[in-house]
Amino acid sequence: QVQVVESGGGSVQAGGSLTLSCVISGYHYRRRYMGWFHQAPGKEREGVASIGSDDHTIYADSVKGRFTVSKDTAKITFYLQMNSLKPDDTGTYYCAAGEHELGPQLNRDYYPYWGQGIQVTVSS
């Protein structure tokens, strides 16, 4: 019954910003870690940002300083604020949620719940 739905994607010029939202339904663990993953065309899925049950965050080096992950625990909603977007940020972004009380994780193997992904295109 758990559903993970991303929104907020689209097309933007390099240097612009987008905010992705992730709403989780049928999910009764309000203090669980979650992550955002990016899959560029023709490449494997990579973790870019995560927020843990302890509210600590980690980021991939490629997005550190540009992306910010946050959550609204009461609404079970997660966000990825993406600033200073680059063409390399283009691809599909997936929201994923865990079911344990752990710190942030960028390893996709830790996530049992996944959204269908949302497209982000950054034009130069």
Tab-separated table of N, CA and C in Angstrom:
chain	number	residue	atom	x	y	z
A	1	GLN	N	0.810	-1.212	0.000
A	1	GLN	CA	0.000	0.000	0.000
A	1	GLN	C	0.845	1.265	0.000
A	2	VAL	N	2.113	1.119	0.253
A	2	VAL	CA	2.982	2.284	0.275
A	2	VAL	C	3.139	2.816	-1.137
A	3	GLN	N	2.875	4.084	-1.298
A	3	GLN	CA	3.040	4.754	-2.572
A	3	GLN	C	3.958	5.948	-2.405
A	4	VAL	N	4.893	6.058	-3.302
A	4	VAL	CA	5.854	7.141	-3.288
A	4	VAL	C	5.684	7.909	-4.586
A	5	VAL	N	5.345	9.173	-4.489
A	5	VAL	CA	5.041	9.976	-5.667
A	5	VAL	C	5.870	11.245	-5.662
A	6	GLU	N	6.679	11.404	-6.700
A	6	GLU	CA	7.483	12.600	-6.855
A	6	GLU	C	6.747	13.629	-7.710
A	7	SER	N	7.062	14.871	-7.485
A	7	SER	CA	6.517	15.942	-8.301
A	7	SER	C	7.503	17.099	-8.310
A	8	GLY	N	7.301	18.019	-9.235
A	8	GLY	CA	8.116	19.210	-9.284
A	8	GLY	C	9.206	19.211	-10.336
A	9	GLY	N	9.320	18.142	-11.096
A	9	GLY	CA	10.324	18.090	-12.135
A	9	GLY	C	9.948	18.953	-13.322
A	10	GLY	N	10.830	18.986	-14.283
A	10	GLY	CA	10.589	19.770	-15.476
A	10	GLY	C	11.884	20.178	-16.135
A	11	SER	N	11.797	21.192	-16.940
A	11	SER	CA	12.950	21.701	-17.671
A	11	SER	C	13.356	23.064	-17.142
A	12	VAL	N	14.647	23.264	-17.070
A	12	VAL	CA	15.170	24.516	-16.563
A	12	VAL	C	16.507	24.800	-17.233
A	13	GLN	N	16.847	26.047	-17.342
A	13	GLN	CA	18.142	26.418	-17.884
A	13	GLN	C	19.231	26.251	-16.838
A	14	ALA	N	20.431	26.036	-17.310
A	14	ALA	CA	21.565	25.922	-16.406
A	14	ALA	C	21.642	27.137	-15.493
A	15	GLY	N	21.905	26.867	-14.223
A	15	GLY	CA	21.946	27.922	-13.234
A	15	GLY	C	20.627	28.146	-12.525
A	16	GLY	N	19.579	27.543	-13.039
A	16	GLY	CA	18.269	27.693	-12.449
A	16	GLY	C	18.043	26.752	-11.288
A	17	SER	N	16.819	26.767	-10.791
A	17	SER	CA	16.470	25.977	-9.617
A	17	SER	C	15.180	25.212	-9.832
A	18	LEU	N	15.081	24.102	-9.162
A	18	LEU	CA	13.862	23.306	-9.109
A	18	LEU	C	13.728	22.731	-7.711
A	19	THR	N	12.497	22.513	-7.308
A	19	THR	CA	12.229	21.841	-6.048
A	19	THR	C	11.406	20.600	-6.312
A	20	LEU	N	11.927	19.469	-5.922
A	20	LEU	CA	11.207	18.217	-6.046
A	20	LEU	C	10.531	17.887	-4.726
A	21	SER	N	9.329	17.361	-4.826
A	21	SER	CA	8.598	16.931	-3.649
A	21	SER	C	8.326	15.441	-3.739
A	22	CYS	N	8.244	14.818	-2.607
A	22	CYS	CA	7.983	13.389	-2.540
A	22	CYS	C	6.970	13.142	-1.434
A	23	VAL	N	5.794	12.701	-1.833
A	23	VAL	CA	4.730	12.408	-0.886
A	23	VAL	C	4.581	10.900	-0.757
A	24	ILE	N	4.584	10.432	0.452
A	24	ILE	CA	4.489	9.007	0.714
A	24	ILE	C	3.152	8.705	1.383
A	25	SER	N	2.380	7.851	0.753
A	25	SER	CA	1.087	7.434	1.278
A	25	SER	C	1.170	6.006	1.777
A	26	GLY	N	0.341	5.693	2.769
A	26	GLY	CA	0.340	4.359	3.329
A	26	GLY	C	1.632	4.023	4.042
A	27	TYR	N	2.292	5.047	4.523
A	27	TYR	CA	3.596	4.911	5.155
A	27	TYR	C	3.477	5.433	6.573
A	28	HIS	N	3.639	4.553	7.521
A	28	HIS	CA	3.378	4.895	8.907
A	28	HIS	C	4.627	5.077	9.744
A	29	TYR	N	5.734	5.214	9.085
A	29	TYR	CA	6.991	5.445	9.778
A	29	TYR	C	7.435	6.874	9.493
A	30	ARG	N	7.098	7.764	10.352
A	30	ARG	CA	7.351	9.176	10.118
A	30	ARG	C	8.779	9.608	10.413
A	31	ARG	N	9.508	8.779	11.074
A	31	ARG	CA	10.898	9.097	11.363
A	31	ARG	C	11.809	8.016	10.801
A	32	ARG	N	11.783	7.921	9.498
A	32	ARG	CA	12.650	7.006	8.797
A	32	ARG	C	13.517	7.778	7.807
A	33	TYR	N	14.625	7.180	7.468
A	33	TYR	CA	15.515	7.818	6.513
A	33	TYR	C	14.914	7.778	5.115
A	34	MET	N	15.337	8.686	4.281
A	34	MET	CA	14.928	8.696	2.887
A	34	MET	C	16.069	9.226	2.027
A	35	GLY	N	15.959	8.982	0.751
A	35	GLY	CA	17.006	9.432	-0.144
A	35	GLY	C	16.472	9.842	-1.498
A	36	TRP	N	17.241	10.672	-2.154
A	36	TRP	CA	16.984	11.049	-3.533
A	36	TRP	C	18.088	10.467	-4.400
A	37	PHE	N	17.691	9.853	-5.485
A	37	PHE	CA	18.623	9.212	-6.390
A	37	PHE	C	18.484	9.787	-7.786
A	38	HIS	N	19.587	9.840	-8.472
A	38	HIS	CA	19.639	10.384	-9.811
A	38	HIS	C	20.166	9.337	-10.775
A	39	GLN	N	19.489	9.208	-11.892
A	39	GLN	CA	19.949	8.320	-12.942
A	39	GLN	C	20.053	9.108	-14.238
A	40	ALA	N	21.268	9.364	-14.631
A	40	ALA	CA	21.510	10.050	-15.887
A	40	ALA	C	21.279	9.086	-17.041
A	41	PRO	N	20.969	9.607	-18.214
A	41	PRO	CA	20.737	8.735	-19.367
A	41	PRO	C	21.904	7.793	-19.613
A	42	GLY	N	21.609	6.511	-19.688
A	42	GLY	CA	22.627	5.520	-19.968
A	42	GLY	C	23.537	5.179	-18.811
A	43	LYS	N	23.255	5.675	-17.623
A	43	LYS	CA	24.100	5.417	-16.468
A	43	LYS	C	23.295	4.812	-15.325
A	44	GLU	N	24.009	4.296	-14.352
A	44	GLU	CA	23.350	3.660	-13.226
A	44	GLU	C	22.837	4.693	-12.232
A	45	ARG	N	21.898	4.262	-11.425
A	45	ARG	CA	21.291	5.131	-10.432
A	45	ARG	C	22.257	5.404	-9.288
A	46	GLU	N	22.371	6.668	-8.928
A	46	GLU	CA	23.292	7.070	-7.879
A	46	GLU	C	22.576	7.920	-6.836
A	47	GLY	N	22.915	7.692	-5.581
A	47	GLY	CA	22.360	8.506	-4.525
A	47	GLY	C	22.961	9.897	-4.545
A	48	VAL	N	22.126	10.904	-4.398
A	48	VAL	CA	22.614	12.275	-4.399
A	48	VAL	C	22.393	12.979	-3.073
A	49	ALA	N	21.352	12.618	-2.353
A	49	ALA	CA	21.052	13.271	-1.087
A	49	ALA	C	20.211	12.358	-0.218
A	50	SER	N	20.422	12.438	1.077
A	50	SER	CA	19.653	11.608	1.996
A	50	SER	C	19.497	12.327	3.326
A	51	ILE	N	18.368	12.092	3.954
A	51	ILE	CA	18.137	12.592	5.300
A	51	ILE	C	17.732	11.414	6.167
A	52	GLY	N	18.382	11.299	7.310
A	52	GLY	CA	18.166	10.156	8.171
A	52	GLY	C	17.060	10.359	9.179
A	53	SER	N	16.765	9.289	9.891
A	53	SER	CA	15.789	9.371	10.978
A	53	SER	C	16.225	10.378	12.035
A	54	ASP	N	17.531	10.584	12.129
A	54	ASP	CA	18.086	11.541	13.070
A	54	ASP	C	18.153	12.959	12.508
A	55	ASP	N	17.627	13.138	11.298
A	55	ASP	CA	17.591	14.417	10.590
A	55	ASP	C	18.953	14.873	10.076
A	56	HIS	N	19.944	14.035	10.204
A	56	HIS	CA	21.230	14.341	9.596
A	56	HIS	C	21.159	14.110	8.094
A	57	THR	N	21.952	14.840	7.365
A	57	THR	CA	21.929	14.749	5.916
A	57	THR	C	23.306	14.459	5.359
A	58	ILE	N	23.330	13.816	4.202
A	58	ILE	CA	24.555	13.596	3.463
A	58	ILE	C	24.273	13.852	1.995
A	59	TYR	N	25.320	14.198	1.274
A	59	TYR	CA	25.184	14.521	-0.133
A	59	TYR	C	26.339	13.940	-0.922
A	60	ALA	N	26.044	13.592	-2.153
A	60	ALA	CA	27.106	13.230	-3.066
A	60	ALA	C	27.950	14.465	-3.350
A	61	ASP	N	29.223	14.246	-3.587
A	61	ASP	CA	30.116	15.370	-3.842
A	61	ASP	C	29.652	16.219	-5.024
A	62	SER	N	29.015	15.585	-5.981
A	62	SER	CA	28.613	16.290	-7.184
A	62	SER	C	27.521	17.329	-6.945
A	63	VAL	N	26.774	17.186	-5.845
A	63	VAL	CA	25.666	18.104	-5.593
A	63	VAL	C	25.842	18.898	-4.305
A	64	LYS	N	26.848	18.578	-3.538
A	64	LYS	CA	27.050	19.243	-2.263
A	64	LYS	C	27.224	20.747	-2.462
A	65	GLY	N	26.486	21.510	-1.677
A	65	GLY	CA	26.507	22.948	-1.806
A	65	GLY	C	25.467	23.492	-2.759
A	66	ARG	N	24.859	22.614	-3.547
A	66	ARG	CA	23.838	23.033	-4.503
A	66	ARG	C	22.458	22.478	-4.174
A	67	PHE	N	22.422	21.264	-3.655
A	67	PHE	CA	21.157	20.600	-3.338
A	67	PHE	C	20.948	20.557	-1.835
A	68	THR	N	19.695	20.624	-1.433
A	68	THR	CA	19.339	20.524	-0.032
A	68	THR	C	18.146	19.593	0.118
A	69	VAL	N	18.286	18.603	0.975
A	69	VAL	CA	17.189	17.685	1.237
A	69	VAL	C	16.563	18.042	2.581
A	70	SER	N	15.252	17.968	2.647
A	70	SER	CA	14.543	18.271	3.877
A	70	SER	C	13.283	17.419	3.945
A	71	LYS	N	12.623	17.468	5.064
A	71	LYS	CA	11.396	16.692	5.218
A	71	LYS	C	10.419	17.374	6.150
A	72	ASP	N	9.160	17.074	5.912
A	72	ASP	CA	8.080	17.453	6.805
A	72	ASP	C	7.595	16.144	7.409
A	73	THR	N	8.009	15.875	8.618
A	73	THR	CA	7.730	14.593	9.234
A	73	THR	C	6.237	14.344	9.402
A	74	ALA	N	5.493	15.363	9.818
A	74	ALA	CA	4.064	15.207	10.048
A	74	ALA	C	3.315	14.846	8.773
A	75	LYS	N	3.729	15.426	7.651
A	75	LYS	CA	3.056	15.187	6.377
A	75	LYS	C	3.677	14.054	5.579
A	76	ILE	N	4.736	13.490	6.097
A	76	ILE	CA	5.501	12.456	5.401
A	76	ILE	C	5.809	12.930	3.977
A	77	THR	N	6.375	14.092	3.898
A	77	THR	CA	6.741	14.700	2.631
A	77	THR	C	8.207	15.082	2.664
A	78	PHE	N	8.903	14.769	1.596
A	78	PHE	CA	10.317	15.062	1.483
A	78	PHE	C	10.552	15.998	0.312
A	79	TYR	N	11.619	16.745	0.396
A	79	TYR	CA	11.909	17.738	-0.619
A	79	TYR	C	13.370	17.671	-1.028
A	80	LEU	N	13.597	18.053	-2.253
A	80	LEU	CA	14.951	18.241	-2.740
A	80	LEU	C	14.999	19.581	-3.436
A	81	GLN	N	15.630	20.534	-2.798
A	81	GLN	CA	15.820	21.844	-3.389
A	81	GLN	C	17.100	21.807	-4.201
A	82	MET	N	16.980	22.051	-5.486
A	82	MET	CA	18.109	21.980	-6.393
A	82	MET	C	18.400	23.369	-6.928
A	83	ASN	N	19.558	23.869	-6.616
A	83	ASN	CA	19.991	25.180	-7.073
A	83	ASN	C	21.213	25.038	-7.970
A	84	SER	N	21.478	26.083	-8.714
A	84	SER	CA	22.647	26.118	-9.599
A	84	SER	C	22.732	24.860	-10.451
A	85	LEU	N	21.631	24.516	-11.055
A	85	LEU	CA	21.558	23.276	-11.818
A	85	LEU	C	22.493	23.287	-13.019
A	86	LYS	N	23.034	22.121	-13.292
A	86	LYS	CA	23.963	21.919	-14.388
A	86	LYS	C	23.384	20.910	-15.372
A	87	PRO	N	23.834	20.940	-16.616
A	87	PRO	CA	23.364	19.942	-17.578
A	87	PRO	C	23.584	18.506	-17.103
A	88	ASP	N	24.638	18.256	-16.336
A	88	ASP	CA	24.901	16.916	-15.829
A	88	ASP	C	23.853	16.454	-14.826
A	89	ASP	N	23.056	17.385	-14.314
A	89	ASP	CA	21.987	17.022	-13.392
A	89	ASP	C	20.780	16.435	-14.120
A	90	THR	N	20.785	16.513	-15.421
A	90	THR	CA	19.693	15.983	-16.221
A	90	THR	C	19.520	14.482	-15.984
A	91	GLY	N	18.281	14.065	-15.909
A	91	GLY	CA	18.003	12.657	-15.743
A	91	GLY	C	16.743	12.426	-14.945
A	92	THR	N	16.600	11.212	-14.495
A	92	THR	CA	15.450	10.824	-13.699
A	92	THR	C	15.818	10.852	-12.221
A	93	TYR	N	14.967	11.453	-11.437
A	93	TYR	CA	15.175	11.514	-10.000
A	93	TYR	C	14.141	10.646	-9.296
A	94	TYR	N	14.641	9.805	-8.419
A	94	TYR	CA	13.804	8.892	-7.672
A	94	TYR	C	13.831	9.225	-6.188
A	95	CYS	N	12.676	9.196	-5.590
A	95	CYS	CA	12.551	9.311	-4.149
A	95	CYS	C	12.438	7.910	-3.567
A	96	ALA	N	13.160	7.659	-2.512
A	96	ALA	CA	13.137	6.353	-1.873
A	96	ALA	C	13.051	6.512	-0.361
A	97	ALA	N	12.351	5.591	0.274
A	97	ALA	CA	12.166	5.649	1.716
A	97	ALA	C	12.537	4.322	2.358
A	98	GLY	N	13.136	4.416	3.529
A	98	GLY	CA	13.485	3.237	4.283
A	98	GLY	C	12.431	2.906	5.317
A	99	GLU	N	12.672	1.846	6.050
A	99	GLU	CA	11.726	1.411	7.066
A	99	GLU	C	12.374	1.190	8.419
A	100	HIS	N	13.598	1.626	8.555
A	100	HIS	CA	14.308	1.492	9.811
A	100	HIS	C	14.747	2.854	10.312
A	101	GLU	N	15.061	2.910	11.573
A	101	GLU	CA	15.566	4.132	12.158
A	101	GLU	C	17.080	4.139	12.016
A	102	LEU	N	17.513	4.695	10.913
A	102	LEU	CA	18.922	4.777	10.583
A	102	LEU	C	19.273	6.187	10.164
A	103	GLY	N	20.544	6.444	10.137
A	103	GLY	CA	21.015	7.704	9.601
A	103	GLY	C	20.867	7.725	8.093
A	104	PRO	N	21.271	8.815	7.467
A	104	PRO	CA	21.114	8.938	6.016
A	104	PRO	C	21.919	7.883	5.264
A	105	GLN	N	21.369	7.440	4.140
A	105	GLN	CA	21.986	6.394	3.340
A	105	GLN	C	21.949	6.771	1.874
A	106	LEU	N	23.063	6.612	1.201
A	106	LEU	CA	23.119	6.838	-0.234
A	106	LEU	C	23.220	5.545	-1.029
A	107	ASN	N	23.192	4.431	-0.342
A	107	ASN	CA	23.212	3.127	-0.987
A	107	ASN	C	21.784	2.703	-1.287
A	108	ARG	N	21.473	2.497	-2.545
A	108	ARG	CA	20.115	2.154	-2.945
A	108	ARG	C	19.618	0.839	-2.368
A	109	ASP	N	20.537	-0.015	-1.939
A	109	ASP	CA	20.139	-1.297	-1.369
A	109	ASP	C	19.421	-1.143	-0.030
A	110	TYR	N	19.508	0.006	0.573
A	110	TYR	CA	18.864	0.254	1.855
A	110	TYR	C	17.403	0.660	1.725
A	111	TYR	N	16.921	0.809	0.512
A	111	TYR	CA	15.589	1.379	0.327
A	111	TYR	C	14.587	0.385	-0.248
A	112	PRO	N	13.567	0.040	0.530
A	112	PRO	CA	12.526	-0.871	0.032
A	112	PRO	C	11.390	-0.191	-0.720
A	113	TYR	N	11.235	1.114	-0.550
A	113	TYR	CA	10.127	1.827	-1.175
A	113	TYR	C	10.654	2.878	-2.135
A	114	TRP	N	10.122	2.833	-3.357
A	114	TRP	CA	10.602	3.709	-4.417
A	114	TRP	C	9.469	4.358	-5.188
A	115	GLY	N	9.694	5.602	-5.585
A	115	GLY	CA	8.790	6.247	-6.501
A	115	GLY	C	9.093	5.835	-7.923
A	116	GLN	N	8.254	6.263	-8.840
A	116	GLN	CA	8.426	5.923	-10.245
A	116	GLN	C	9.442	6.807	-10.954
A	117	GLY	N	9.845	7.861	-10.300
A	117	GLY	CA	10.822	8.752	-10.876
A	117	GLY	C	10.184	9.950	-11.544
A	118	ILE	N	10.939	11.013	-11.626
A	118	ILE	CA	10.478	12.234	-12.264
A	118	ILE	C	11.629	12.815	-13.072
A	119	GLN	N	11.290	13.374	-14.221
A	119	GLN	CA	12.313	13.844	-15.144
A	119	GLN	C	12.727	15.280	-14.864
A	120	VAL	N	14.015	15.485	-14.929
A	120	VAL	CA	14.594	16.814	-14.819
A	120	VAL	C	15.528	17.012	-16.003
A	121	THR	N	15.330	18.088	-16.709
A	121	THR	CA	16.175	18.407	-17.846
A	121	THR	C	16.775	19.790	-17.644
A	122	VAL	N	18.080	19.857	-17.712
A	122	VAL	CA	18.789	21.120	-17.548
A	122	VAL	C	19.479	21.441	-18.866
A	123	SER	N	19.110	22.552	-19.438
A	123	SER	CA	19.648	22.964	-20.722
A	123	SER	C	20.747	23.998	-20.537
A	124	SER	N	21.789	23.887	-21.331
A	124	SER	CA	22.884	24.836	-21.281
A	124	SER	C	22.557	26.081	-22.075
